[in-house]
Amino acid sequence: MRVPRFDGAPPRLHSLVEELQRVGAIRSAAWADAFASVPRHIFVPEWYGQEVDNRGITVWRRHDPADRDAWQAAVYSDQTLVTALDPDTAEPVDERAWTGIPTSSSTLPSLMARMLEDLAVEEGHRVLEVGTGTGYNAALLCARLGDRLVHSIDVSPALVETARGRLASAGYLPHLAAGDGQQGFPGHAPFDRTIATCSVPRIPAAWIEQTRPGGTILADVSMGIEGGLVHLTVDEERRALGRFTTTAGRFMAARGDANTYPRPERAPYAPRAGSRAAALTATDIRAHYPFRLLLAFHLPGGELVYHVDDETGAMSLQLQQHDGTWARAPIADEDTTTVTYGGSTDLWRQAETVWQWWNEQGRPAQDRFGYAREADGHHYAWHIPDGHRWPLIA
């Protein structure tokens, strides 16, 4: 297999690979070779760092090779780098800074490495990547499998064309297309592996239809309160069954047809119904990812947000649902807390019940929970040790 090498590749590239091996993100020689073959700086010629300027405005400031050492140090560090802002929301603050919403990034290299290892590709596997982004992940797949086996799609034609040029300059010519990745890559299926670098509210039917029976789907499923990476196997009945992975990571939401998964509008907040003492604190929720995941199973469609009091400026963690029901607790390191709530039910009391169950079960990690999408479109999570199921609503 052709694996292009790059004369003069910065020593930081090799240091990054060594760091990814040291932390256990890269576990195989094959992926170590792939990461060592692909210089990340080709795919991140500029990036945006968030900061507060001298007027107190939070902005995204552009960084590029004008300061070569600082730029390369960031590119070859284990951090996510924002690479594009939404042109509809971006507003210039000065010649190198904008306000706006990020739409694309070069993912944390250790997360990319862990996911690629989890994907368990083998020689000859055809791979679909949903979310081309900068093209860096597609380049890594090409280095591992060869160009003709790698297919990548992104909703942004501009990103695809930019990635195409960068990939070509690095010596790679995978199959690229612009379109809604939630519809897969029509005309090129079936695939042995499907990997998504964006989050979806549920596994799209097209991914299952375009993945061979026995093939794998690796994607971030977002369920409102929390979400996570699922590793699923497609069977002969066109079901996708698997579990949440030990690799924890989240991605920006997939952009595509807004009608695919319409979100109901949230009703105005209900009036305050009362307050009480509670054993479950905001810190408990924030500190335990598997518990937040479990909470998402129990409260499908719910959200977890930060709330700032208009009068005092105090910050709380708030559970809320689309019918206007809410419950919040102050963010503080305390053994007990006071929860305030409003609406049709006390959401915090439901969370306390989930908290009790999770503790009684020995605080299971996320990989003790399964995820399934049935052929008829129903999907659910379950507790693997005892088979208890929670139906999920996208």
Tab-separated table of C-alpha atoms in Angstrom:
chain	number	residue	atom	x	y	z
A	1	MET	CA	0.000	0.000	0.000
A	2	ARG	CA	1.267	3.489	-0.821
A	3	VAL	CA	1.876	5.486	2.344
A	4	PRO	CA	3.212	8.943	1.467
A	5	ARG	CA	5.992	10.350	3.609
A	6	PHE	CA	6.698	14.007	4.028
A	7	ASP	CA	10.223	15.379	3.930
A	8	GLY	CA	10.690	18.000	6.567
A	9	ALA	CA	7.610	16.995	8.574
A	10	PRO	CA	7.935	18.816	11.890
A	11	PRO	CA	9.388	16.908	14.848
A	12	ARG	CA	6.166	17.833	16.665
A	13	LEU	CA	4.338	15.312	14.466
A	14	HIS	CA	6.407	12.471	15.865
A	15	SER	CA	6.007	13.848	19.384
A	16	LEU	CA	2.231	13.865	18.917
A	17	VAL	CA	2.238	10.239	17.791
A	18	GLU	CA	4.365	9.260	20.792
A	19	GLU	CA	1.970	11.111	23.114
A	20	LEU	CA	-1.053	9.357	21.588
A	21	GLN	CA	0.668	6.014	22.121
A	22	ARG	CA	1.626	6.933	25.682
A	23	VAL	CA	-1.981	7.703	26.687
A	24	GLY	CA	-3.267	4.545	25.001
A	25	ALA	CA	-5.184	6.302	22.211
A	26	ILE	CA	-3.063	4.595	19.545
A	27	ARG	CA	-2.817	0.888	20.336
A	28	SER	CA	-1.599	-0.662	17.082
A	29	ALA	CA	1.419	-0.295	14.816
A	30	ALA	CA	-0.860	0.180	11.796
A	31	TRP	CA	-2.511	3.293	13.210
A	32	ALA	CA	0.795	4.596	14.584
A	33	ASP	CA	2.178	4.440	11.043
A	34	ALA	CA	-0.914	6.166	9.658
A	35	PHE	CA	-0.734	9.049	12.151
A	36	ALA	CA	3.025	9.399	11.572
A	37	SER	CA	2.387	9.600	7.800
A	38	VAL	CA	-0.175	12.413	7.819
A	39	PRO	CA	0.950	15.916	8.882
A	40	ARG	CA	-1.966	17.604	10.599
A	41	HIS	CA	-0.833	21.117	9.674
A	42	ILE	CA	-1.809	20.541	6.015
A	43	PHE	CA	-5.416	20.171	7.157
A	44	VAL	CA	-5.413	22.972	9.755
A	45	PRO	CA	-3.731	25.934	8.047
A	46	GLU	CA	-5.690	28.206	10.366
A	47	TRP	CA	-7.889	27.814	13.414
A	48	TYR	CA	-9.977	29.917	15.784
A	49	GLY	CA	-9.385	30.237	19.505
A	50	GLN	CA	-12.041	31.624	21.853
A	51	GLU	CA	-11.079	34.568	24.054
A	52	VAL	CA	-12.526	37.645	25.720
A	53	ASP	CA	-11.286	40.887	24.190
A	54	ASN	CA	-10.554	44.149	25.996
A	55	ARG	CA	-14.218	45.187	25.738
A	56	GLY	CA	-15.433	42.036	27.462
A	57	ILE	CA	-16.756	40.485	24.218
A	58	THR	CA	-16.219	36.767	23.666
A	59	VAL	CA	-14.715	36.340	20.209
A	60	TRP	CA	-13.134	33.719	17.979
A	61	ARG	CA	-9.605	34.866	17.055
A	62	ARG	CA	-7.899	33.429	13.974
A	63	HIS	CA	-4.468	31.819	14.320
A	64	ASP	CA	-2.306	30.960	11.310
A	65	PRO	CA	1.335	30.463	10.227
A	66	ALA	CA	2.073	34.159	10.719
A	67	ASP	CA	3.347	32.978	14.109
A	68	ARG	CA	4.692	29.653	12.881
A	69	ASP	CA	5.929	28.227	16.169
A	70	ALA	CA	2.732	28.977	18.109
A	71	TRP	CA	0.588	27.716	15.214
A	72	GLN	CA	2.463	24.422	14.858
A	73	ALA	CA	2.567	23.933	18.626
A	74	ALA	CA	-1.235	24.136	18.703
A	75	VAL	CA	-1.732	21.981	15.597
A	76	TYR	CA	0.486	19.219	16.991
A	77	SER	CA	-1.017	19.258	20.464
A	78	ASP	CA	-3.816	16.993	21.603
A	79	GLN	CA	-6.614	19.536	21.351
A	80	THR	CA	-9.691	20.204	19.247
A	81	LEU	CA	-9.266	23.215	16.956
A	82	VAL	CA	-12.254	25.139	15.572
A	83	THR	CA	-11.686	25.606	11.835
A	84	ALA	CA	-14.862	27.276	10.534
A	85	LEU	CA	-17.584	29.647	11.743
A	86	ASP	CA	-21.162	29.839	10.490
A	87	PRO	CA	-21.141	32.612	7.844
A	88	ASP	CA	-24.743	33.463	8.727
A	89	THR	CA	-23.851	34.278	12.339
A	90	ALA	CA	-20.204	35.396	12.094
A	91	GLU	CA	-19.686	39.113	12.658
A	92	PRO	CA	-16.236	40.734	12.403
A	93	VAL	CA	-14.907	42.388	15.556
A	94	ASP	CA	-11.548	43.280	14.050
A	95	GLU	CA	-9.468	42.000	11.119
A	96	ARG	CA	-8.615	38.732	12.919
A	97	ALA	CA	-11.571	38.148	15.248
A	98	TRP	CA	-15.266	37.324	14.872
A	99	THR	CA	-18.275	36.487	16.978
A	100	GLY	CA	-20.307	33.521	15.774
A	101	ILE	CA	-21.087	29.817	16.007
A	102	PRO	CA	-18.498	27.145	15.116
A	103	THR	CA	-19.549	24.760	12.341
A	104	SER	CA	-16.423	22.657	11.813
A	105	SER	CA	-13.372	21.586	13.761
A	106	SER	CA	-10.345	19.345	13.693
A	107	THR	CA	-11.172	16.874	16.448
A	108	LEU	CA	-8.999	16.080	19.454
A	109	PRO	CA	-6.354	13.722	17.978
A	110	SER	CA	-6.587	11.304	20.903
A	111	LEU	CA	-10.356	10.988	20.364
A	112	MET	CA	-9.819	10.420	16.643
A	113	ALA	CA	-7.211	7.751	17.376
A	114	ARG	CA	-9.405	5.954	19.909
A	115	MET	CA	-12.350	5.955	17.501
A	116	LEU	CA	-10.264	4.691	14.601
A	117	GLU	CA	-8.896	1.901	16.784
A	118	ASP	CA	-12.455	1.108	17.948
A	119	LEU	CA	-13.581	0.961	14.310
A	120	ALA	CA	-11.452	-2.189	13.922
A	121	VAL	CA	-10.859	-1.854	10.193
A	122	GLU	CA	-9.137	-4.636	8.278
A	123	GLU	CA	-7.356	-4.666	4.932
A	124	GLY	CA	-9.866	-4.408	2.100
A	125	HIS	CA	-12.618	-2.786	4.187
A	126	ARG	CA	-14.713	-0.108	2.488
A	127	VAL	CA	-15.340	2.811	4.864
A	128	LEU	CA	-17.922	5.593	4.892
A	129	GLU	CA	-17.011	8.693	6.885
A	130	VAL	CA	-19.862	11.116	7.620
A	131	GLY	CA	-18.458	14.582	8.227
A	132	THR	CA	-15.438	15.303	6.023
A	133	GLY	CA	-14.568	18.504	7.864
A	134	THR	CA	-10.922	19.388	7.314
A	135	GLY	CA	-10.153	16.070	5.608
A	136	TYR	CA	-7.649	14.977	8.274
A	137	ASN	CA	-9.599	11.921	9.394
A	138	ALA	CA	-10.160	10.893	5.769
A	139	ALA	CA	-6.401	11.192	5.199
A	140	LEU	CA	-5.726	8.898	8.142
A	141	LEU	CA	-8.172	6.351	6.739
A	142	CYS	CA	-6.484	6.605	3.335
A	143	ALA	CA	-3.079	6.057	4.918
A	144	ARG	CA	-4.424	2.946	6.625
A	145	LEU	CA	-6.607	1.450	3.854
A	146	GLY	CA	-5.844	3.143	0.547
A	147	ASP	CA	-7.740	5.871	-1.321
A	148	ARG	CA	-10.207	3.730	-3.281
A	149	LEU	CA	-11.731	2.236	-0.117
A	150	VAL	CA	-12.424	5.564	1.646
A	151	HIS	CA	-15.667	7.493	1.069
A	152	SER	CA	-16.388	10.765	2.872
A	153	ILE	CA	-19.378	13.112	2.724
A	154	ASP	CA	-20.082	16.526	4.250
A	155	VAL	CA	-23.097	18.820	4.055
A	156	SER	CA	-20.900	21.809	3.136
A	157	PRO	CA	-19.743	21.903	-0.511
A	158	ALA	CA	-17.116	24.507	0.416
A	159	LEU	CA	-15.630	22.280	3.117
A	160	VAL	CA	-15.580	19.304	0.744
A	161	GLU	CA	-13.741	21.206	-1.980
A	162	THR	CA	-11.250	22.638	0.499
A	163	ALA	CA	-10.662	19.170	1.955
A	164	ARG	CA	-10.278	17.741	-1.562
A	165	GLY	CA	-7.441	20.147	-2.282
A	166	ARG	CA	-5.694	19.456	1.005
A	167	LEU	CA	-6.039	15.703	0.574
A	168	ALA	CA	-4.634	15.905	-2.945
A	169	SER	CA	-1.674	17.968	-1.749
A	170	ALA	CA	-0.971	15.216	0.773
A	171	GLY	CA	-1.196	12.564	-1.966
A	172	TYR	CA	-4.681	11.199	-1.240
A	173	LEU	CA	-7.688	10.924	-3.575
A	174	PRO	CA	-10.591	9.368	-1.653
A	175	HIS	CA	-14.198	9.444	-2.881
A	176	LEU	CA	-15.688	12.757	-1.680
A	177	ALA	CA	-19.194	14.180	-2.003
A	178	ALA	CA	-21.239	17.096	-0.710
A	179	GLY	CA	-24.637	16.209	0.719
A	180	ASP	CA	-26.626	15.273	3.790
A	181	GLY	CA	-24.504	12.571	5.387
A	182	GLN	CA	-27.556	11.267	7.234
A	183	GLN	CA	-28.555	9.840	3.848
A	184	GLY	CA	-25.261	7.978	3.591
A	185	PHE	CA	-23.301	7.874	0.327
A	186	PRO	CA	-25.812	6.621	-2.296
A	187	GLY	CA	-24.389	4.715	-5.221
A	188	HIS	CA	-21.247	3.552	-3.425
A	189	ALA	CA	-22.647	1.138	-0.830
A	190	PRO	CA	-22.269	-1.309	0.748
A	191	PHE	CA	-19.680	-0.363	3.356
A	192	ASP	CA	-17.907	-2.522	5.908
A	193	ARG	CA	-17.500	0.350	8.343
A	194	THR	CA	-19.400	3.622	8.873
A	195	ILE	CA	-17.922	6.285	11.141
A	196	ALA	CA	-19.488	9.673	11.905
A	197	THR	CA	-17.631	12.729	13.141
A	198	CYS	CA	-20.875	14.563	13.860
A	199	SER	CA	-23.688	13.755	16.291
A	200	VAL	CA	-27.143	12.505	15.316
A	201	PRO	CA	-30.294	12.156	17.457
A	202	ARG	CA	-30.604	8.536	16.309
A	203	ILE	CA	-28.887	6.208	13.850
A	204	PRO	CA	-30.227	7.022	10.359
A	205	ALA	CA	-31.859	4.178	8.431
A	206	ALA	CA	-29.609	4.914	5.432
A	207	TRP	CA	-26.480	4.036	7.417
A	208	ILE	CA	-27.914	0.644	8.305
A	209	GLU	CA	-29.109	-0.009	4.766
A	210	GLN	CA	-25.680	0.905	3.354
A	211	THR	CA	-23.638	-1.124	5.873
A	212	ARG	CA	-23.026	-4.806	5.143
A	213	PRO	CA	-24.538	-7.365	7.543
A	214	GLY	CA	-21.771	-7.957	10.056
A	215	GLY	CA	-20.442	-4.435	9.436
A	216	THR	CA	-19.910	-1.756	12.052
A	217	ILE	CA	-21.352	1.711	12.700
A	218	LEU	CA	-19.489	4.026	15.094
A	219	ALA	CA	-21.272	7.300	15.844
A	220	ASP	CA	-22.149	9.877	18.481
A	221	VAL	CA	-25.831	9.679	19.426
A	222	SER	CA	-27.181	12.834	21.064
A	223	MET	CA	-30.191	12.275	23.336
A	224	GLY	CA	-30.780	15.725	24.799
A	225	ILE	CA	-29.437	15.637	28.344
A	226	GLU	CA	-26.409	13.635	27.240
A	227	GLY	CA	-25.180	11.371	24.487
A	228	GLY	CA	-22.212	9.277	23.552
A	229	LEU	CA	-20.366	7.079	21.123
A	230	VAL	CA	-22.054	3.823	20.199
A	231	HIS	CA	-20.374	0.853	18.496
A	232	LEU	CA	-23.044	-1.104	16.622
A	233	THR	CA	-23.107	-4.217	14.446
A	234	VAL	CA	-25.643	-4.499	11.628
A	235	ASP	CA	-27.291	-7.919	11.380
A	236	GLU	CA	-29.103	-9.781	8.604
A	237	GLU	CA	-32.458	-8.387	9.791
A	238	ARG	CA	-31.143	-4.810	9.309
A	239	ARG	CA	-30.972	-4.117	12.996
A	240	ALA	CA	-28.059	-2.210	14.581
A	241	LEU	CA	-27.125	-3.560	18.014
A	242	GLY	CA	-24.223	-2.715	20.296
A	243	ARG	CA	-23.166	-0.614	23.242
A	244	PHE	CA	-21.760	2.707	24.317
A	245	THR	CA	-17.977	2.662	24.093
A	246	THR	CA	-15.359	3.194	26.756
A	247	THR	CA	-14.186	6.045	24.523
A	248	ALA	CA	-16.136	9.118	25.590
A	249	GLY	CA	-16.443	12.023	23.175
A	250	ARG	CA	-18.996	14.392	21.688
A	251	PHE	CA	-19.274	16.069	18.298
A	252	MET	CA	-21.064	19.009	16.726
A	253	ALA	CA	-24.578	18.179	15.564
A	254	ALA	CA	-25.020	16.954	12.001
A	255	ARG	CA	-26.322	19.615	9.655
A	256	GLY	CA	-28.704	18.564	6.926
A	257	ASP	CA	-32.405	18.495	6.155
A	258	ALA	CA	-34.111	20.172	9.106
A	259	ASN	CA	-37.195	18.045	8.412
A	260	THR	CA	-35.322	14.791	9.026
A	261	TYR	CA	-35.535	15.103	12.810
A	262	PRO	CA	-37.780	18.096	13.613
A	263	ARG	CA	-37.437	19.439	17.154
A	264	PRO	CA	-40.564	20.626	18.963
A	265	GLU	CA	-40.570	24.191	20.168
A	266	ARG	CA	-40.083	24.516	23.920
A	267	ALA	CA	-43.019	26.087	25.767
A	268	PRO	CA	-42.369	29.080	28.047
A	269	TYR	CA	-41.029	28.159	31.490
A	270	ALA	CA	-43.798	27.146	33.874
A	271	PRO	CA	-44.333	29.259	37.019
A	272	ARG	CA	-42.344	28.273	40.085
A	273	ALA	CA	-44.142	25.508	41.989
A	274	GLY	CA	-41.887	25.213	45.026
A	275	SER	CA	-38.491	24.384	46.451
A	276	ARG	CA	-37.141	21.697	48.764
A	277	ALA	CA	-33.976	20.092	50.069
A	278	ALA	CA	-32.425	17.468	47.808
A	279	ALA	CA	-29.551	15.047	48.188
A	280	LEU	CA	-28.656	15.095	44.475
A	281	THR	CA	-26.513	18.137	43.766
A	282	ALA	CA	-25.593	19.931	40.576
A	283	THR	CA	-22.016	18.805	41.192
A	284	ASP	CA	-23.131	15.157	41.250
A	285	ILE	CA	-24.662	15.539	37.813
A	286	ARG	CA	-21.755	17.455	36.350
A	287	ALA	CA	-19.128	15.065	37.697
A	288	HIS	CA	-20.532	11.754	36.423
A	289	TYR	CA	-20.869	11.260	32.670
A	290	PRO	CA	-22.425	7.737	32.888
A	291	PHE	CA	-25.105	9.090	35.229
A	292	ARG	CA	-25.977	11.894	32.784
A	293	LEU	CA	-26.259	9.269	30.058
A	294	LEU	CA	-28.615	7.225	32.225
A	295	LEU	CA	-30.598	10.370	33.009
A	296	ALA	CA	-31.039	10.918	29.260
A	297	PHE	CA	-32.534	7.406	28.973
A	298	HIS	CA	-35.106	8.226	31.669
A	299	LEU	CA	-35.969	11.728	30.435
A	300	PRO	CA	-35.958	11.448	26.624
A	301	GLY	CA	-36.300	14.818	24.992
A	302	GLY	CA	-35.104	16.576	28.137
A	303	GLU	CA	-32.298	19.113	28.271
A	304	LEU	CA	-29.585	20.064	30.734
A	305	VAL	CA	-28.665	23.751	30.650
A	306	TYR	CA	-27.052	26.442	32.762
A	307	HIS	CA	-29.403	29.027	34.235
A	308	VAL	CA	-28.342	32.477	35.426
A	309	ASP	CA	-30.601	34.316	37.879
A	310	ASP	CA	-31.571	37.702	36.412
A	311	GLU	CA	-31.399	39.438	39.807
A	312	THR	CA	-28.464	37.833	41.623
A	313	GLY	CA	-26.403	36.477	38.743
A	314	ALA	CA	-26.158	33.131	40.558
A	315	MET	CA	-25.681	30.134	38.259
A	316	SER	CA	-27.653	26.903	38.531
A	317	LEU	CA	-27.832	23.632	36.650
A	318	GLN	CA	-31.303	23.207	35.168
A	319	LEU	CA	-33.199	20.180	33.898
A	320	GLN	CA	-35.997	21.131	31.512
A	321	GLN	CA	-38.490	19.630	29.096
A	322	HIS	CA	-40.291	21.008	26.058
A	323	ASP	CA	-43.592	21.412	27.933
A	324	GLY	CA	-42.005	24.145	30.103
A	325	THR	CA	-41.332	21.914	33.131
A	326	TRP	CA	-38.036	22.688	34.849
A	327	ALA	CA	-36.000	22.064	38.002
A	328	ARG	CA	-32.732	23.676	39.023
A	329	ALA	CA	-30.080	23.487	41.719
A	330	PRO	CA	-27.230	25.915	42.451
A	331	ILE	CA	-23.755	25.015	41.265
A	332	ALA	CA	-21.858	24.503	44.506
A	333	ASP	CA	-19.815	21.779	46.181
A	334	GLU	CA	-22.226	20.765	48.914
A	335	ASP	CA	-23.512	17.503	50.358
A	336	THR	CA	-27.076	18.785	50.197
A	337	THR	CA	-28.719	21.425	48.091
A	338	THR	CA	-31.994	23.268	47.601
A	339	VAL	CA	-33.795	22.518	44.365
A	340	THR	CA	-36.411	24.840	42.863
A	341	TYR	CA	-38.895	23.552	40.320
A	342	GLY	CA	-41.918	24.392	38.203
A	343	GLY	CA	-44.316	22.673	35.858
A	344	SER	CA	-46.261	19.448	35.740
A	345	THR	CA	-43.771	17.356	37.716
A	346	ASP	CA	-40.694	17.616	39.906
A	347	LEU	CA	-37.974	16.686	37.417
A	348	TRP	CA	-35.335	16.723	40.136
A	349	ARG	CA	-37.181	14.016	42.063
A	350	GLN	CA	-37.087	11.835	38.962
A	351	ALA	CA	-33.357	12.502	38.715
A	352	GLU	CA	-32.952	11.513	42.380
A	353	THR	CA	-34.637	8.165	41.655
A	354	VAL	CA	-32.219	7.572	38.775
A	355	TRP	CA	-29.307	8.589	41.023
A	356	GLN	CA	-30.368	6.058	43.652
A	357	TRP	CA	-30.647	3.265	41.062
A	358	TRP	CA	-27.249	4.091	39.559
A	359	ASN	CA	-25.585	3.973	42.971
A	360	GLU	CA	-27.362	0.747	43.941
A	361	GLN	CA	-26.047	-0.853	40.735
A	362	GLY	CA	-22.467	0.073	41.629
A	363	ARG	CA	-22.276	3.156	39.412
A	364	PRO	CA	-21.960	1.310	36.062
A	365	ALA	CA	-19.812	2.945	33.394
A	366	GLN	CA	-21.225	3.870	30.003
A	367	ASP	CA	-20.076	0.627	28.359
A	368	ARG	CA	-22.462	-1.298	30.612
A	369	PHE	CA	-25.324	0.211	28.597
A	370	GLY	CA	-26.413	-1.090	25.203
A	371	TYR	CA	-28.018	0.727	22.291
A	372	ALA	CA	-30.215	-0.698	19.552
A	373	ARG	CA	-32.079	0.445	16.482
A	374	GLU	CA	-34.646	-2.073	15.320
A	375	ALA	CA	-35.531	-2.625	11.663
A	376	ASP	CA	-38.862	-0.837	12.201
A	377	GLY	CA	-37.096	2.326	13.416
A	378	HIS	CA	-37.670	1.901	17.135
A	379	HIS	CA	-34.593	2.404	19.238
A	380	TYR	CA	-33.807	1.863	22.884
A	381	ALA	CA	-31.029	1.619	25.445
A	382	TRP	CA	-30.625	-1.179	27.959
A	383	HIS	CA	-28.637	-2.152	31.034
A	384	ILE	CA	-26.508	-5.029	29.764
A	385	PRO	CA	-26.205	-6.979	33.064
A	386	ASP	CA	-29.959	-7.363	33.615
A	387	GLY	CA	-31.499	-6.440	30.247
A	388	HIS	CA	-33.665	-3.589	31.572
A	389	ARG	CA	-34.723	-1.384	28.626
A	390	TRP	CA	-35.488	2.320	28.171
A	391	PRO	CA	-37.297	3.339	24.946
A	392	LEU	CA	-35.680	6.377	23.349
A	393	ILE	CA	-37.355	9.250	21.565
A	394	ALA	CA	-35.388	11.283	19.037
